mmCIF file with all atom_site columns, C-alpha atoms in Angstrom:
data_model
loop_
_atom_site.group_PDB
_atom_site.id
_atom_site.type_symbol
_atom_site.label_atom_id
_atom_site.label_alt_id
_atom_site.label_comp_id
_atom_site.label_asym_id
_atom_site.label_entity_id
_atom_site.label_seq_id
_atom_site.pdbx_PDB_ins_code
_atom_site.Cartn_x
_atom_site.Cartn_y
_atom_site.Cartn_z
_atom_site.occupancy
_atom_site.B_iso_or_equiv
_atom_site.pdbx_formal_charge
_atom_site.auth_seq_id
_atom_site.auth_comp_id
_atom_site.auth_asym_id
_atom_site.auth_atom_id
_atom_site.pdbx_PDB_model_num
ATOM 1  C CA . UNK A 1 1  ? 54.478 -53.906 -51.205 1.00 91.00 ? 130 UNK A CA 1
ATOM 2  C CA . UNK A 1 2  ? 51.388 -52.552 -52.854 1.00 95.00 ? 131 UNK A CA 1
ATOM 3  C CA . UNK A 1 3  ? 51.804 -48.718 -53.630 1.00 95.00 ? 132 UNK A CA 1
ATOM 4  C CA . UNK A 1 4  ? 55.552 -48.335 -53.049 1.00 96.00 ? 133 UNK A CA 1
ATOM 5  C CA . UNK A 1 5  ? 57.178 -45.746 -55.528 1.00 96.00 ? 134 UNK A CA 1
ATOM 6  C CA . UNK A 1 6  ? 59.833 -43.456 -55.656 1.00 96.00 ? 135 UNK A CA 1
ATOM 7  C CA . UNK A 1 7  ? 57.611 -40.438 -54.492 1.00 95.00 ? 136 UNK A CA 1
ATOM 8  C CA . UNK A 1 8  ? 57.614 -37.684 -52.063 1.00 93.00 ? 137 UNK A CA 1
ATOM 9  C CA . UNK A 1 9  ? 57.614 -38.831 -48.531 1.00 92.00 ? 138 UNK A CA 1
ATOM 10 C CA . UNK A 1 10 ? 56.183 -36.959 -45.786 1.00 89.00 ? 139 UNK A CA 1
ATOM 11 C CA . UNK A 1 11 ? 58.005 -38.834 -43.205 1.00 88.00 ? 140 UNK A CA 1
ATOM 12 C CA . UNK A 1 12 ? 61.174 -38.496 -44.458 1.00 91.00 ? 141 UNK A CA 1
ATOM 13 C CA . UNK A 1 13 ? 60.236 -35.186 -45.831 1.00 94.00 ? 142 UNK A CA 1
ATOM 14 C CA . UNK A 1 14 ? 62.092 -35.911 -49.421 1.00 96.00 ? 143 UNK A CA 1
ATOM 15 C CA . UNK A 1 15 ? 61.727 -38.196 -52.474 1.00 96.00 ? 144 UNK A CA 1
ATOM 16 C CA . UNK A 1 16 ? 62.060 -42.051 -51.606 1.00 95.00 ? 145 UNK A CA 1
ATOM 17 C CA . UNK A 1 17 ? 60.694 -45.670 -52.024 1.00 95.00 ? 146 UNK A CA 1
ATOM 18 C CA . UNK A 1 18 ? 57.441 -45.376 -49.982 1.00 96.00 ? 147 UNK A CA 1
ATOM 19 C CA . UNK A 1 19 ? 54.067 -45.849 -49.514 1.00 96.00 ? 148 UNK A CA 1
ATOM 20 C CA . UNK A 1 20 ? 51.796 -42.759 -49.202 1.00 96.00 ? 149 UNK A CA 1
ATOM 21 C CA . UNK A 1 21 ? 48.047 -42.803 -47.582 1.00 97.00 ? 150 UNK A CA 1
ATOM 22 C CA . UNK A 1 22 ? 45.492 -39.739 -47.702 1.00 98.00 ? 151 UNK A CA 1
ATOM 23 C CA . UNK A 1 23 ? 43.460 -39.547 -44.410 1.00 97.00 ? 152 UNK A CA 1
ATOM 24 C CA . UNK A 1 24 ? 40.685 -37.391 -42.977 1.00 97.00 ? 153 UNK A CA 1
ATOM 25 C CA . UNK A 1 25 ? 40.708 -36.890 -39.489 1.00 95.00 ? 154 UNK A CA 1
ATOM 26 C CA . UNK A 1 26 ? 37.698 -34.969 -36.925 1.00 93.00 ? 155 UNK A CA 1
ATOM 27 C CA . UNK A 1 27 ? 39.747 -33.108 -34.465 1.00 90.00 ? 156 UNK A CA 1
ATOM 28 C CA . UNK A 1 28 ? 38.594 -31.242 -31.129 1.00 87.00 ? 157 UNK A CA 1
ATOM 29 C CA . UNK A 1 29 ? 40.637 -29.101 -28.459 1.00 89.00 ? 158 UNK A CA 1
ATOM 30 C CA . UNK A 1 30 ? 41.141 -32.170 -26.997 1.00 91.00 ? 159 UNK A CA 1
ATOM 31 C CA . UNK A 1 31 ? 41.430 -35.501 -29.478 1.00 91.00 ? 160 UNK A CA 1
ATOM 32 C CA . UNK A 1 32 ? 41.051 -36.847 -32.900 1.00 92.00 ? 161 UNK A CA 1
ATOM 33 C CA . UNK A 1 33 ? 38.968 -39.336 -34.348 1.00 92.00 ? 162 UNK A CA 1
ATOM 34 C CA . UNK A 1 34 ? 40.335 -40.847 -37.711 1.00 95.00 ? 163 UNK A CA 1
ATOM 35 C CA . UNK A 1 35 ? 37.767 -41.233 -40.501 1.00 96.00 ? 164 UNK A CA 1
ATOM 36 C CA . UNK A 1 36 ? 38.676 -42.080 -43.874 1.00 98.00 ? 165 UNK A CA 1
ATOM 37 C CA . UNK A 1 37 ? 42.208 -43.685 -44.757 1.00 98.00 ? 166 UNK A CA 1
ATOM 38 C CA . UNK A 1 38 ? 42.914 -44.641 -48.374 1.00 97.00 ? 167 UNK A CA 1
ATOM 39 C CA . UNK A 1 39 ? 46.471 -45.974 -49.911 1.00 97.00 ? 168 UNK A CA 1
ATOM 40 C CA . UNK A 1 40 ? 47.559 -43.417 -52.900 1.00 97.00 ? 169 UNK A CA 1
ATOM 41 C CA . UNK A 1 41 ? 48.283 -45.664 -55.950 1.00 98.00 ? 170 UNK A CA 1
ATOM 42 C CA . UNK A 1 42 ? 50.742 -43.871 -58.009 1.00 97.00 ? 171 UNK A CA 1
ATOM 43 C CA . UNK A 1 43 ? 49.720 -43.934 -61.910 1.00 97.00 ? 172 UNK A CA 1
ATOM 44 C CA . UNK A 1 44 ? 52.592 -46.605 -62.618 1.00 96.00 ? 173 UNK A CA 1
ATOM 45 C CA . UNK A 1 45 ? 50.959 -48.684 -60.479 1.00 97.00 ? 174 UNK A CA 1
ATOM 46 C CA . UNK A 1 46 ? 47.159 -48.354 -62.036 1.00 97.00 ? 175 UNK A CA 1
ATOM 47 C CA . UNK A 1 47 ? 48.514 -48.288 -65.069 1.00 96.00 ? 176 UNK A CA 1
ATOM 48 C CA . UNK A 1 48 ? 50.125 -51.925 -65.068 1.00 96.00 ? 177 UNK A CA 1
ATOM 49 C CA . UNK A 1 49 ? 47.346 -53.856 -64.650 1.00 95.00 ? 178 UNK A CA 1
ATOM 50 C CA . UNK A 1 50 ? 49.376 -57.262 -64.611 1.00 96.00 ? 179 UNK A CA 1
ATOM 51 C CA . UNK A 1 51 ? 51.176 -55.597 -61.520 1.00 96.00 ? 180 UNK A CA 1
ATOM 52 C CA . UNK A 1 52 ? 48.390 -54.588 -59.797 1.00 96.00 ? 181 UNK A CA 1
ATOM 53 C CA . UNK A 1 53 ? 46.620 -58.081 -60.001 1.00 96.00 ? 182 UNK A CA 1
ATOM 54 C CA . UNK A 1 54 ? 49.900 -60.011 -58.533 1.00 96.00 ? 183 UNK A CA 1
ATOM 55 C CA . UNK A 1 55 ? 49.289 -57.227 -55.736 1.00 96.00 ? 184 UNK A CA 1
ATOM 56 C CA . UNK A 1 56 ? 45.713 -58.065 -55.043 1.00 96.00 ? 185 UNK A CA 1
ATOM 57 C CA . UNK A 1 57 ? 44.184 -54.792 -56.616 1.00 96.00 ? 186 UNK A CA 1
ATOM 58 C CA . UNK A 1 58 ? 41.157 -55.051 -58.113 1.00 96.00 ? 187 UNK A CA 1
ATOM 59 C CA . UNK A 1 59 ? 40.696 -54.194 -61.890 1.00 93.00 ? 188 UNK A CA 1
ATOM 60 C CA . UNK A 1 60 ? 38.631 -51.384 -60.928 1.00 95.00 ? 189 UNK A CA 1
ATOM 61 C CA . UNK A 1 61 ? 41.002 -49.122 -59.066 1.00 95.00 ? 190 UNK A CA 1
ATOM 62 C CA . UNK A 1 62 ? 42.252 -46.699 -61.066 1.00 96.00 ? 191 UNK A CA 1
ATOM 63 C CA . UNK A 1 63 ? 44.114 -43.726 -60.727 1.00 98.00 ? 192 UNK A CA 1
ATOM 64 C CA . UNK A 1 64 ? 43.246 -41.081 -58.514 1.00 98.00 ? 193 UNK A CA 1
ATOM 65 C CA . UNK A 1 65 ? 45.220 -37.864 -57.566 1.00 98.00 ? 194 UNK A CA 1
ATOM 66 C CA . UNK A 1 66 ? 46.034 -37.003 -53.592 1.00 97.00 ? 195 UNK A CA 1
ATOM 67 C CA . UNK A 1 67 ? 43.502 -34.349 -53.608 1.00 98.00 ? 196 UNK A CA 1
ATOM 68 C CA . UNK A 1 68 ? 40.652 -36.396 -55.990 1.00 99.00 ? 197 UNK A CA 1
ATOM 69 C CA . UNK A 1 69 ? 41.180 -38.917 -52.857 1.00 99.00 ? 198 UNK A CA 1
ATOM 70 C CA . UNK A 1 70 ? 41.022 -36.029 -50.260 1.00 98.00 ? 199 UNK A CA 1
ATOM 71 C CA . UNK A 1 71 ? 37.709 -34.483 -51.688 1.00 99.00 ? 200 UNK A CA 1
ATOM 72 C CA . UNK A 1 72 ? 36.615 -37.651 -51.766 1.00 98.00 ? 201 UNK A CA 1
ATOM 73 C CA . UNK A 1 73 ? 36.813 -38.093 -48.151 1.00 98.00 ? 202 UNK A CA 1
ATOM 74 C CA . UNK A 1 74 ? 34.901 -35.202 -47.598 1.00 97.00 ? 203 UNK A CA 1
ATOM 75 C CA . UNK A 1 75 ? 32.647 -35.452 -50.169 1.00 97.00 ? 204 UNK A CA 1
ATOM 76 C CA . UNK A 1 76 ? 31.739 -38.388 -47.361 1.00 97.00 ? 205 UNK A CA 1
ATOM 77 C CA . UNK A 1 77 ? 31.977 -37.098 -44.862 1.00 96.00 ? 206 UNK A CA 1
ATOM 78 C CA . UNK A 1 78 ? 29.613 -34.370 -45.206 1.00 95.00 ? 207 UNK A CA 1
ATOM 79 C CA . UNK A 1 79 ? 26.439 -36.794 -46.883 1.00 97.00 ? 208 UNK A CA 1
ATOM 80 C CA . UNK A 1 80 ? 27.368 -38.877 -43.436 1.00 96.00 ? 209 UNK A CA 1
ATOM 81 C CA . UNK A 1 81 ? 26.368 -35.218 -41.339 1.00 95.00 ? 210 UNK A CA 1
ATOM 82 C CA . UNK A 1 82 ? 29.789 -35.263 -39.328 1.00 93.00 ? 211 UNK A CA 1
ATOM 83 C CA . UNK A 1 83 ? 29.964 -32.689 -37.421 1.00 87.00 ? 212 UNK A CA 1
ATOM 84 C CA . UNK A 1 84 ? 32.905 -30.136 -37.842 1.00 82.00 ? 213 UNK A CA 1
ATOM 85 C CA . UNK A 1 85 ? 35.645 -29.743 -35.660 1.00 74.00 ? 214 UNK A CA 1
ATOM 86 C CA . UNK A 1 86 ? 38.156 -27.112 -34.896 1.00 62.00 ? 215 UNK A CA 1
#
């Protein structure tokens, strides 16, 4: 599967095999509205470009840290005028 690595895993809450995601979410008192999601590609993956082509990624992904991703995601969100939640 595209992304797996032996990295921390949130839902197991220790190092495994598994694929991580960074979202942004717009929450309220009452719900949540997802908004950006985004697979993490660990730098062993961008950086074996034969691997990442028998996956499907395009040649132009490259790496990114969680947080580059993250502030990314905002970055959008805030040109796009969404409103803040709570």
């Amino acid at each position: 599967s595209v992304g797996v690595a032996r990295q921390y895993c949130g839902q197991t809450g220790k190092t495994d095999n598994c694929r991580v995601a960074v979202s942004l979410s717009l929450a309220t008192d009452s719900n949540s509205l997802p908004l950006a999601y985004q697979l993490y590609l660990p730098a062993e993956w961008t950086d074996d470009p034969k691997r990442c082509a028998e996956a499907g990624v395009p040649a132009s992904v490259g790496f990114l840290t969680k947080n580059q991703i993250a502030a990314a995601q905002i970055r959008a969100a805030v040109a796009a005028k969404v409103p803040r939640g709570v």
